[in-house]
XYZ file of C-alpha atoms in Angstrom:
569
model
C -62.957 -53.797 96.110
C -61.138 -50.610 96.976
C -57.554 -50.195 95.252
C -54.881 -49.393 98.243
C -52.564 -48.049 95.788
C -51.418 -44.395 96.400
C -52.610 -42.380 95.109
C -50.318 -40.226 92.077
C -50.711 -37.266 93.156
C -48.405 -34.014 93.724
C -47.040 -33.137 97.016
C -45.654 -30.311 98.709
C -42.068 -29.296 99.053
C -41.062 -26.608 100.469
C -43.346 -23.304 99.773
C -46.640 -23.310 98.912
C -45.709 -22.703 95.676
C -45.114 -25.686 94.572
C -45.193 -29.184 94.566
C -43.346 -32.279 93.619
C -44.443 -34.278 90.453
C -45.746 -37.836 91.985
C -44.163 -38.967 88.438
C -41.001 -38.010 88.064
C -40.236 -36.464 91.213
C -39.164 -33.453 89.635
C -40.523 -29.865 91.614
C -43.500 -28.337 89.325
C -44.629 -24.315 89.540
C -48.289 -24.658 90.943
C -49.397 -21.971 89.101
C -47.775 -23.122 85.699
C -49.231 -26.717 86.707
C -52.177 -25.737 87.124
C -52.504 -24.025 83.693
C -51.417 -27.517 82.111
C -54.554 -28.750 83.844
C -52.181 -31.281 86.513
C -49.709 -32.078 83.711
C -46.181 -32.275 84.075
C -44.554 -30.527 81.317
C -41.773 -32.661 82.816
C -42.444 -36.236 82.406
C -46.231 -35.961 81.290
C -47.746 -37.697 84.435
C -51.472 -36.787 84.827
C -52.193 -35.853 88.519
C -55.563 -36.070 89.453
C -58.170 -33.545 89.215
C -61.043 -33.239 91.360
C -64.907 -33.614 89.830
C -65.355 -29.591 89.670
C -62.031 -29.071 87.703
C -62.957 -31.834 85.798
C -66.046 -30.468 84.535
C -64.598 -26.924 83.678
C -61.450 -29.064 81.604
C -65.038 -30.592 79.524
C -67.579 -28.608 79.232
C -68.240 -24.966 78.108
C -67.001 -22.372 80.139
C -70.965 -21.234 82.401
C -72.999 -24.831 80.647
C -73.266 -26.932 83.959
C -76.545 -26.480 85.161
C -76.048 -29.222 88.380
C -79.019 -32.286 88.889
C -80.490 -30.346 91.152
C -81.124 -33.534 93.251
C -78.128 -34.598 96.694
C -77.345 -38.252 96.583
C -75.714 -39.658 100.045
C -75.703 -42.577 101.319
C -76.365 -43.807 104.165
C -75.045 -46.525 106.995
C -77.489 -49.376 105.961
C -75.244 -52.140 107.503
C -74.309 -50.396 110.766
C -70.802 -50.795 109.741
C -67.495 -50.406 112.025
C -63.676 -50.844 110.895
C -61.552 -48.327 112.776
C -64.201 -45.753 112.688
C -68.150 -46.427 112.154
C -69.490 -45.453 108.748
C -71.488 -42.867 109.562
C -68.407 -40.606 110.691
C -66.317 -41.890 108.032
C -69.095 -40.252 105.588
C -69.673 -36.783 107.269
C -66.088 -36.724 107.272
C -65.529 -36.837 103.905
C -68.469 -34.144 102.909
C -66.533 -31.803 104.994
C -63.122 -32.661 103.923
C -64.237 -32.738 99.802
C -68.190 -29.872 99.628
C -69.985 -33.363 98.203
C -72.346 -35.241 98.884
C -70.696 -38.528 97.597
C -68.296 -39.438 95.161
C -70.517 -38.039 92.002
C -71.407 -34.748 90.608
C -73.853 -35.123 87.922
C -75.879 -32.481 85.852
C -76.702 -31.656 82.268
C -74.143 -29.193 79.816
C -72.267 -28.692 77.070
C -69.572 -29.870 75.016
C -68.037 -27.375 72.021
C -71.984 -26.462 71.758
C -72.962 -29.564 71.817
C -75.571 -30.738 74.886
C -74.335 -33.502 76.683
C -75.625 -35.344 80.842
C -72.524 -36.090 83.038
C -71.656 -37.599 85.616
C -68.260 -37.165 87.459
C -66.667 -39.115 89.740
C -64.365 -37.702 92.573
C -61.416 -40.179 94.126
C -61.522 -37.363 97.018
C -64.894 -39.355 98.589
C -63.715 -42.096 100.058
C -61.718 -43.161 97.073
C -64.070 -42.261 94.722
C -65.941 -45.702 95.863
C -69.483 -46.824 94.818
C -71.961 -46.824 97.179
C -76.135 -46.740 97.000
C -75.550 -42.404 95.931
C -72.660 -43.269 93.930
C -75.626 -46.143 91.676
C -77.709 -43.560 92.151
C -76.193 -40.667 90.571
C -74.925 -43.152 87.651
C -78.286 -44.513 86.718
C -80.670 -41.277 87.174
C -78.053 -39.711 84.800
C -78.484 -42.214 82.228
C -82.336 -41.968 82.760
C -82.345 -38.517 82.155
C -80.029 -38.710 78.658
C -82.710 -41.311 77.323
C -85.546 -38.821 78.397
C -84.011 -35.884 76.765
C -81.797 -37.929 73.884
C -78.789 -36.496 74.732
C -75.338 -38.324 74.955
C -74.268 -39.475 78.601
C -71.037 -38.447 79.524
C -69.636 -40.673 82.671
C -66.185 -39.712 84.181
C -64.970 -42.537 86.219
C -62.318 -42.192 89.272
C -62.763 -45.208 91.708
C -60.944 -47.971 93.600
C -64.255 -49.815 93.023
C -67.320 -51.351 95.137
C -67.920 -49.560 98.670
C -67.032 -51.858 101.284
C -69.382 -50.392 104.132
C -72.427 -50.942 101.978
C -72.064 -54.368 101.789
C -74.198 -56.647 99.510
C -75.927 -52.988 98.668
C -72.867 -51.855 96.899
C -72.853 -54.591 95.265
C -76.013 -54.448 93.563
C -74.781 -51.032 91.804
C -73.360 -53.137 89.306
C -76.569 -54.439 87.911
C -78.396 -51.424 88.285
C -76.326 -49.155 86.261
C -75.420 -51.774 84.093
C -78.806 -51.630 83.510
C -79.221 -48.889 83.081
C -76.770 -48.573 80.259
C -78.471 -51.147 78.503
C -82.247 -48.745 78.093
C -79.401 -46.630 76.374
C -78.169 -49.340 73.909
C -81.567 -50.223 73.500
C -83.060 -47.133 72.487
C -80.251 -45.660 70.469
C -78.930 -42.854 72.627
C -74.847 -42.404 72.471
C -73.004 -42.940 75.680
C -69.353 -42.735 76.658
C -67.296 -43.468 78.774
C -63.658 -41.292 79.985
C -62.133 -43.375 82.490
C -59.209 -41.579 84.128
C -56.649 -42.464 87.183
C -57.995 -44.995 88.649
C -60.396 -47.099 87.996
C -61.158 -50.236 89.524
C -62.904 -53.558 90.331
C -66.993 -53.119 91.071
C -66.774 -49.410 88.793
C -64.964 -51.000 86.683
C -66.246 -54.341 86.123
C -70.401 -52.549 85.449
C -71.223 -48.766 83.814
C -66.844 -47.647 83.242
C -66.992 -50.344 80.661
C -70.485 -50.823 79.237
C -70.513 -47.041 77.106
C -70.970 -46.872 73.302
C -67.139 -45.141 72.990
C -64.109 -45.906 75.632
C -62.206 -43.275 76.556
C -58.579 -42.991 78.829
C -56.715 -40.450 80.056
C -53.507 -40.966 79.139
C -51.847 -42.966 81.903
C -54.435 -43.880 83.814
C -54.377 -47.410 85.248
C -57.181 -49.046 85.286
C -58.288 -52.485 86.183
C -60.231 -55.360 88.168
C -58.065 -56.660 90.357
C -55.418 -54.287 91.393
C -51.412 -54.755 90.397
C -50.311 -55.742 93.825
C -53.381 -58.263 94.257
C -52.383 -59.892 91.223
C -49.104 -59.856 92.087
C -49.432 -61.740 94.989
C -51.771 -64.551 93.754
C -49.757 -65.159 90.972
C -46.254 -64.964 92.046
C -45.262 -63.236 88.691
C -43.865 -60.113 87.896
C -46.047 -58.108 86.230
C -45.239 -56.594 82.756
C -43.988 -52.848 82.489
C -47.224 -51.035 81.736
C -49.706 -53.417 83.161
C -53.279 -51.950 83.500
C -52.250 -48.878 82.220
C -54.612 -46.798 79.617
C -52.250 -47.767 76.886
C -51.442 -51.408 77.717
C -55.588 -51.570 77.616
C -55.382 -49.724 73.895
C -52.781 -52.644 72.720
C -55.022 -55.259 73.863
C -58.550 -54.045 72.539
C -60.148 -52.566 75.837
C -60.752 -49.399 74.916
C -61.599 -46.728 72.155
C -58.748 -43.776 72.090
C -56.059 -43.113 74.306
C -56.309 -39.397 74.635
C -53.624 -36.898 76.621
C -55.962 -34.187 79.041
C -54.924 -31.620 77.430
C -56.722 -33.456 74.447
C -60.004 -34.788 75.496
C -62.219 -31.542 75.288
C -61.690 -31.686 71.787
C -61.961 -35.016 71.137
C -65.329 -35.682 72.601
C -66.698 -32.195 70.737
C -65.366 -34.324 67.330
C -67.279 -37.050 68.931
C -70.695 -35.651 69.727
C -70.549 -33.872 66.549
C -70.380 -37.290 64.655
C -73.091 -39.263 66.767
C -75.703 -35.989 65.929
C -75.673 -36.175 62.907
C -74.627 -33.495 62.039
C -70.963 -33.134 61.231
C -69.476 -29.333 59.401
C -69.030 -30.822 55.613
C -65.480 -29.489 54.128
C -66.539 -28.273 49.950
C -64.179 -30.956 48.106
C -65.060 -29.456 45.357
C -67.121 -31.396 42.271
C -66.647 -34.844 41.504
C -64.307 -35.197 38.179
C -66.646 -35.811 34.615
C -65.984 -39.440 34.612
C -66.867 -40.246 37.564
C -69.871 -41.421 37.411
C -69.685 -45.188 38.427
C -70.359 -47.949 35.329
C -73.142 -50.596 35.119
C -72.443 -51.775 31.653
C -69.557 -53.585 31.631
C -69.141 -53.306 28.069
C -67.879 -49.751 28.817
C -65.465 -51.046 30.498
C -61.819 -51.786 28.933
C -61.034 -55.170 28.511
C -57.129 -56.229 30.214
C -55.476 -59.078 30.827
C -56.886 -60.603 34.254
C -53.596 -61.245 35.482
C -52.601 -57.556 34.358
C -55.238 -56.557 36.929
C -54.453 -58.212 39.329
C -50.798 -56.740 39.403
C -52.202 -53.643 39.507
C -54.695 -54.108 42.335
C -51.729 -55.533 44.046
C -48.879 -51.960 43.316
C -47.819 -51.189 46.610
C -48.036 -47.423 45.592
C -51.864 -47.839 45.488
C -53.641 -45.500 47.501
C -54.638 -47.569 50.785
C -57.889 -47.490 53.373
C -56.413 -44.987 55.430
C -55.007 -42.915 52.435
C -58.958 -42.503 50.921
C -59.693 -41.572 54.557
C -57.916 -38.712 54.741
C -58.931 -37.331 51.205
C -63.060 -38.582 51.146
C -63.612 -37.990 54.998
C -64.325 -33.986 56.209
C -63.273 -35.681 59.621
C -62.736 -39.386 61.517
C -61.990 -39.990 64.980
C -60.311 -43.864 64.902
C -62.016 -46.616 67.020
C -59.828 -49.588 68.238
C -59.756 -53.119 69.780
C -62.103 -56.144 70.098
C -63.156 -55.998 73.421
C -61.692 -59.167 73.760
C -58.240 -59.569 73.467
C -56.546 -56.678 70.635
C -56.448 -54.042 68.725
C -55.926 -55.474 65.384
C -54.292 -53.045 62.864
C -54.950 -54.832 59.655
C -58.356 -53.094 60.109
C -58.912 -49.308 60.847
C -62.600 -47.758 61.454
C -63.985 -45.278 62.686
C -66.761 -42.407 62.838
C -66.519 -40.283 59.665
C -68.017 -37.204 58.491
C -68.066 -38.186 54.739
C -70.371 -35.126 52.609
C -72.688 -34.447 55.251
C -73.203 -37.750 56.616
C -72.078 -39.617 59.678
C -71.029 -43.166 58.833
C -68.701 -45.719 60.755
C -66.020 -45.677 58.495
C -63.869 -49.618 58.256
C -61.800 -51.251 56.014
C -58.312 -53.083 55.819
C -54.934 -51.285 56.349
C -51.903 -52.841 54.087
C -49.469 -49.809 53.504
C -47.111 -48.387 51.086
C -43.369 -49.188 53.049
C -42.146 -52.481 54.255
C -41.794 -51.340 57.989
C -45.715 -50.548 57.711
C -46.198 -53.608 55.476
C -45.599 -55.613 58.671
C -47.281 -53.631 61.201
C -50.198 -53.731 59.880
C -49.980 -57.662 58.811
C -50.373 -56.723 55.092
C -53.470 -56.009 55.326
C -54.021 -59.524 56.831
C -57.179 -59.444 59.300
C -56.240 -61.746 62.759
C -59.988 -62.505 64.411
C -59.153 -59.534 66.585
C -59.665 -57.171 63.147
C -62.902 -59.140 62.684
C -64.566 -58.751 65.946
C -63.196 -55.360 65.801
C -64.953 -54.516 62.677
C -68.480 -56.293 63.429
C -68.449 -54.294 67.273
C -68.404 -50.916 65.271
C -70.845 -51.888 62.596
C -73.322 -53.193 65.347
C -72.467 -49.931 67.617
C -73.489 -47.662 64.395
C -76.659 -50.173 63.690
C -77.500 -48.878 67.776
C -77.479 -45.764 66.892
C -78.755 -45.499 63.123
C -75.047 -44.866 61.844
C -74.696 -45.829 58.011
C -71.969 -48.396 57.229
C -69.135 -48.064 55.289
C -66.654 -50.559 54.399
C -63.219 -50.326 51.974
C -62.558 -53.744 51.280
C -58.540 -53.931 50.004
C -56.683 -57.664 51.719
C -55.340 -60.977 49.662
C -57.201 -62.621 52.728
C -57.994 -63.276 56.410
C -54.063 -64.126 58.031
C -53.494 -68.367 57.521
C -51.295 -68.134 61.134
C -51.158 -70.508 63.920
C -52.818 -67.861 66.695
C -55.703 -67.102 64.363
C -56.806 -70.488 64.259
C -56.492 -70.978 67.538
C -58.963 -67.648 68.309
C -61.357 -69.376 66.143
C -60.715 -67.245 62.615
C -63.743 -68.898 60.901
C -65.704 -67.575 63.381
C -65.047 -64.533 63.680
C -64.897 -64.555 60.073
C -69.233 -66.248 60.027
C -70.247 -63.793 62.648
C -69.076 -61.043 60.968
C -70.696 -61.811 57.871
C -73.588 -62.786 59.601
C -73.521 -59.330 61.949
C -73.146 -57.471 58.370
C -76.300 -59.453 56.880
C -78.207 -58.392 59.876
C -77.485 -54.767 60.264
C -80.606 -52.755 59.593
C -79.396 -49.714 58.494
C -77.795 -48.625 54.769
C -74.178 -50.337 54.206
C -72.290 -49.891 51.352
C -69.065 -51.650 50.335
C -66.569 -50.591 47.747
C -63.471 -52.978 46.449
C -60.335 -50.780 46.482
C -57.884 -53.471 45.410
C -57.383 -57.356 46.323
C -60.918 -58.767 47.816
C -59.469 -62.057 48.877
C -61.836 -64.373 49.851
C -63.413 -64.802 53.097
C -61.358 -61.968 54.377
C -62.815 -59.615 51.818
C -66.453 -60.604 52.489
C -66.591 -60.126 55.580
C -66.461 -56.856 55.308
C -68.576 -56.440 52.023
C -71.904 -57.847 52.565
C -73.485 -54.741 51.455
C -76.928 -53.333 49.767
C -74.811 -52.133 47.266
C -71.134 -53.199 46.338
C -68.823 -51.236 44.365
C -65.767 -52.344 43.017
C -62.870 -50.114 41.638
C -62.280 -50.479 37.937
C -58.830 -52.344 38.537
C -59.458 -54.108 41.673
C -60.304 -57.949 41.916
C -62.482 -60.480 43.845
C -62.212 -63.815 43.874
C -62.555 -66.973 45.812
C -58.819 -68.078 45.695
C -56.237 -65.873 44.735
C -54.263 -66.972 41.174
C -51.542 -68.625 42.697
C -52.933 -70.479 45.053
C -55.986 -71.975 43.025
C -52.687 -72.809 40.554
C -50.859 -74.552 43.168
C -53.933 -76.533 44.229
C -54.945 -77.943 40.880
C -51.510 -78.070 38.920
C -49.464 -78.472 42.044
C -47.722 -75.347 41.206
C -48.218 -71.179 41.332
C -46.706 -71.132 37.192
C -50.472 -70.944 36.013
C -51.806 -67.963 38.055
C -51.942 -65.654 34.461
C -54.570 -67.836 33.051
C -56.139 -69.033 36.224
C -56.552 -65.618 36.702
C -58.412 -65.150 33.760
C -60.546 -68.842 34.627
C -61.355 -67.354 37.567
C -63.110 -63.966 36.186
C -62.256 -62.108 39.112
C -62.152 -58.874 36.971
C -64.707 -55.675 37.149
C -66.379 -56.613 34.142
C -67.224 -59.863 34.624
C -67.803 -59.384 38.087
C -70.646 -57.064 37.299
C -71.857 -59.471 34.633
C -72.314 -62.223 36.842
C -73.773 -59.653 39.676
C -71.409 -59.654 42.013
C -71.235 -55.684 42.343
C -73.447 -53.897 41.369
C -71.002 -50.712 40.074
C -67.866 -49.850 39.107
C -66.095 -46.875 39.607
C -63.172 -45.577 36.560
C -59.831 -45.140 37.809
C -57.488 -42.515 36.178
C -54.626 -42.911 33.659
C -52.459 -45.407 35.144
C -54.663 -45.821 38.404
C -55.385 -45.369 41.544
C -51.873 -44.739 42.612
C -51.132 -42.621 39.722
C -54.395 -39.656 40.603
C -54.716 -40.181 44.372
C -56.713 -37.221 44.375
C -58.532 -37.471 41.540
C -59.566 -41.551 42.162
C -60.294 -40.014 45.669
C -63.279 -37.715 44.501
C -64.476 -39.964 42.364
C -64.348 -42.790 45.608
C -66.224 -39.381 47.661
C -68.532 -39.516 45.357
C -70.049 -42.934 44.739
C -70.341 -42.970 48.746
C -72.210 -39.641 48.827
C -74.512 -40.874 45.963
C -75.556 -44.065 47.269
C -75.894 -42.877 50.775
C -77.612 -39.945 49.537
C -79.981 -43.278 47.568
C -80.499 -45.826 50.217
C -82.235 -49.072 48.682
C -85.866 -49.595 49.174
C -86.781 -51.751 51.932
C -89.585 -53.456 52.681
C -91.575 -52.480 55.797
C -90.402 -53.715 58.562
C -87.567 -55.922 57.249
C -84.487 -53.290 57.030
C -82.585 -55.264 55.108
C -84.387 -57.804 53.286
C -83.201 -55.633 49.791
C -79.902 -56.782 51.034
C -80.779 -60.196 51.753
C -82.841 -60.230 48.635
C -79.082 -58.954 46.972
C -77.073 -61.748 47.539
C -80.079 -64.549 47.134
C -80.637 -63.964 43.611
C -76.410 -64.845 43.563
C -75.759 -68.058 41.629
C -79.124 -69.531 42.288
C -78.995 -73.119 40.204
C -81.239 -74.070 37.330
C -83.839 -75.962 38.945
C -84.809 -78.612 37.045
C -88.759 -79.471 36.559
C -88.265 -82.552 34.467
C -91.015 -80.342 32.314
C -88.647 -82.229 28.965
C -87.347 -84.187 26.326
C -84.940 -86.653 27.183
């Protein structure tokens, strides 16, 4: 399953100090191109790097220690095409100076230890035979033994044909090694570079906890020429390129080469659980969460709804920018798309690493439309659940910020299983074994909100609302039109004081005069204080029953009166 696509590398022109960029065809000065890490200044094309060059680019200087084990494929089949396989192996070793298509060892990125395995396309197209499979599997096993993250950098045409079924079995072997990392909570990051195809993509390359692709990298299973011939159709522009895959939900990040080392350093710091903490200053004097409904000012429910919907109100990303010391957004549901109405990623908040997830609306028409007015499609809920389950595997608390009028009621959403996605998100949150904190920022609309709010501790901003249905929809169903929305809002008891009385929320965060939109920084300081407070004092769980307190919290809500029959008629 090797790709036959011509490699997009720089080619010599007239003199050795110049090359022609494979991306734009313009001449490039080689010393400058090397200083730019092989990235063309004219068009941004990323030329291929050898494994040693990649290690120099990503790791702290002098930190790499090779594994010390030689992984060499042998000709177990006696395979011959135009040349015997054994001859091809010898020629590749002489040409590249490598034993096979991967270099592995330990190193550091930004002072953080990492187990690294880097593939080299120059060795028989980076194809995966027994040696590559063994090197990657052993690297995963060492990462597990040392309890340090695994970083795999892929560059491969796929499985090595010359090793037949032995090569095919490496897909299962490497996949199993990654499964063991997942089971034991050891993080893995896969960096996909140009090209990554075939059996490598369909095994370990896409099984990392976090998938990052280098800008412009071609990634797929079958090559584009094969797909075009098989389908007889013109392929979309950018097909199988990293940016295309990000849009279709298959990757967490796409990063230019110059930003890779910094991104990996931030991820490793967050995954290590000891991120840098910015001194955010003291919270406002009146920032303590309120648990007494009588301490909250009474106001008409419809006024609260209008305040919660104010487009000037801080969004999830606004709050993240103010409460998080660092935030690395992660994308995609790994199935269909990246839904921008739900954002999430690893964050540092007050010395805690958390998986921070929330609905995202917007402030202007352009952003509101792009974010679908904060109404998630199934892909949004599947992305959120994927990130929550990743956090659970790694022992990272989950914090969700809720602000949506509801799940998107569209044809495509129904066809792709909107109700199923919501149900799985609710169930998935119920099963999390890590602490979960949810905050209703603005609108908490129906199951679309609850899908991100099954938490140990549910907080609510003073001017937020939370209901089974919007007042307008309820009015339309009961009275035939939305004109009764204001009295219906009152009847639904959707305001913070009422929900506190009902036990639906655990505490209410006071807002500054005029609401969160009047003083976003003050509101953010209160929000950060409440989140850190909740994380510092996680709810007690029964031994052997993680999440039991969360179950008991929801078990109490709405318990009907049980009639025992012991009463007078």
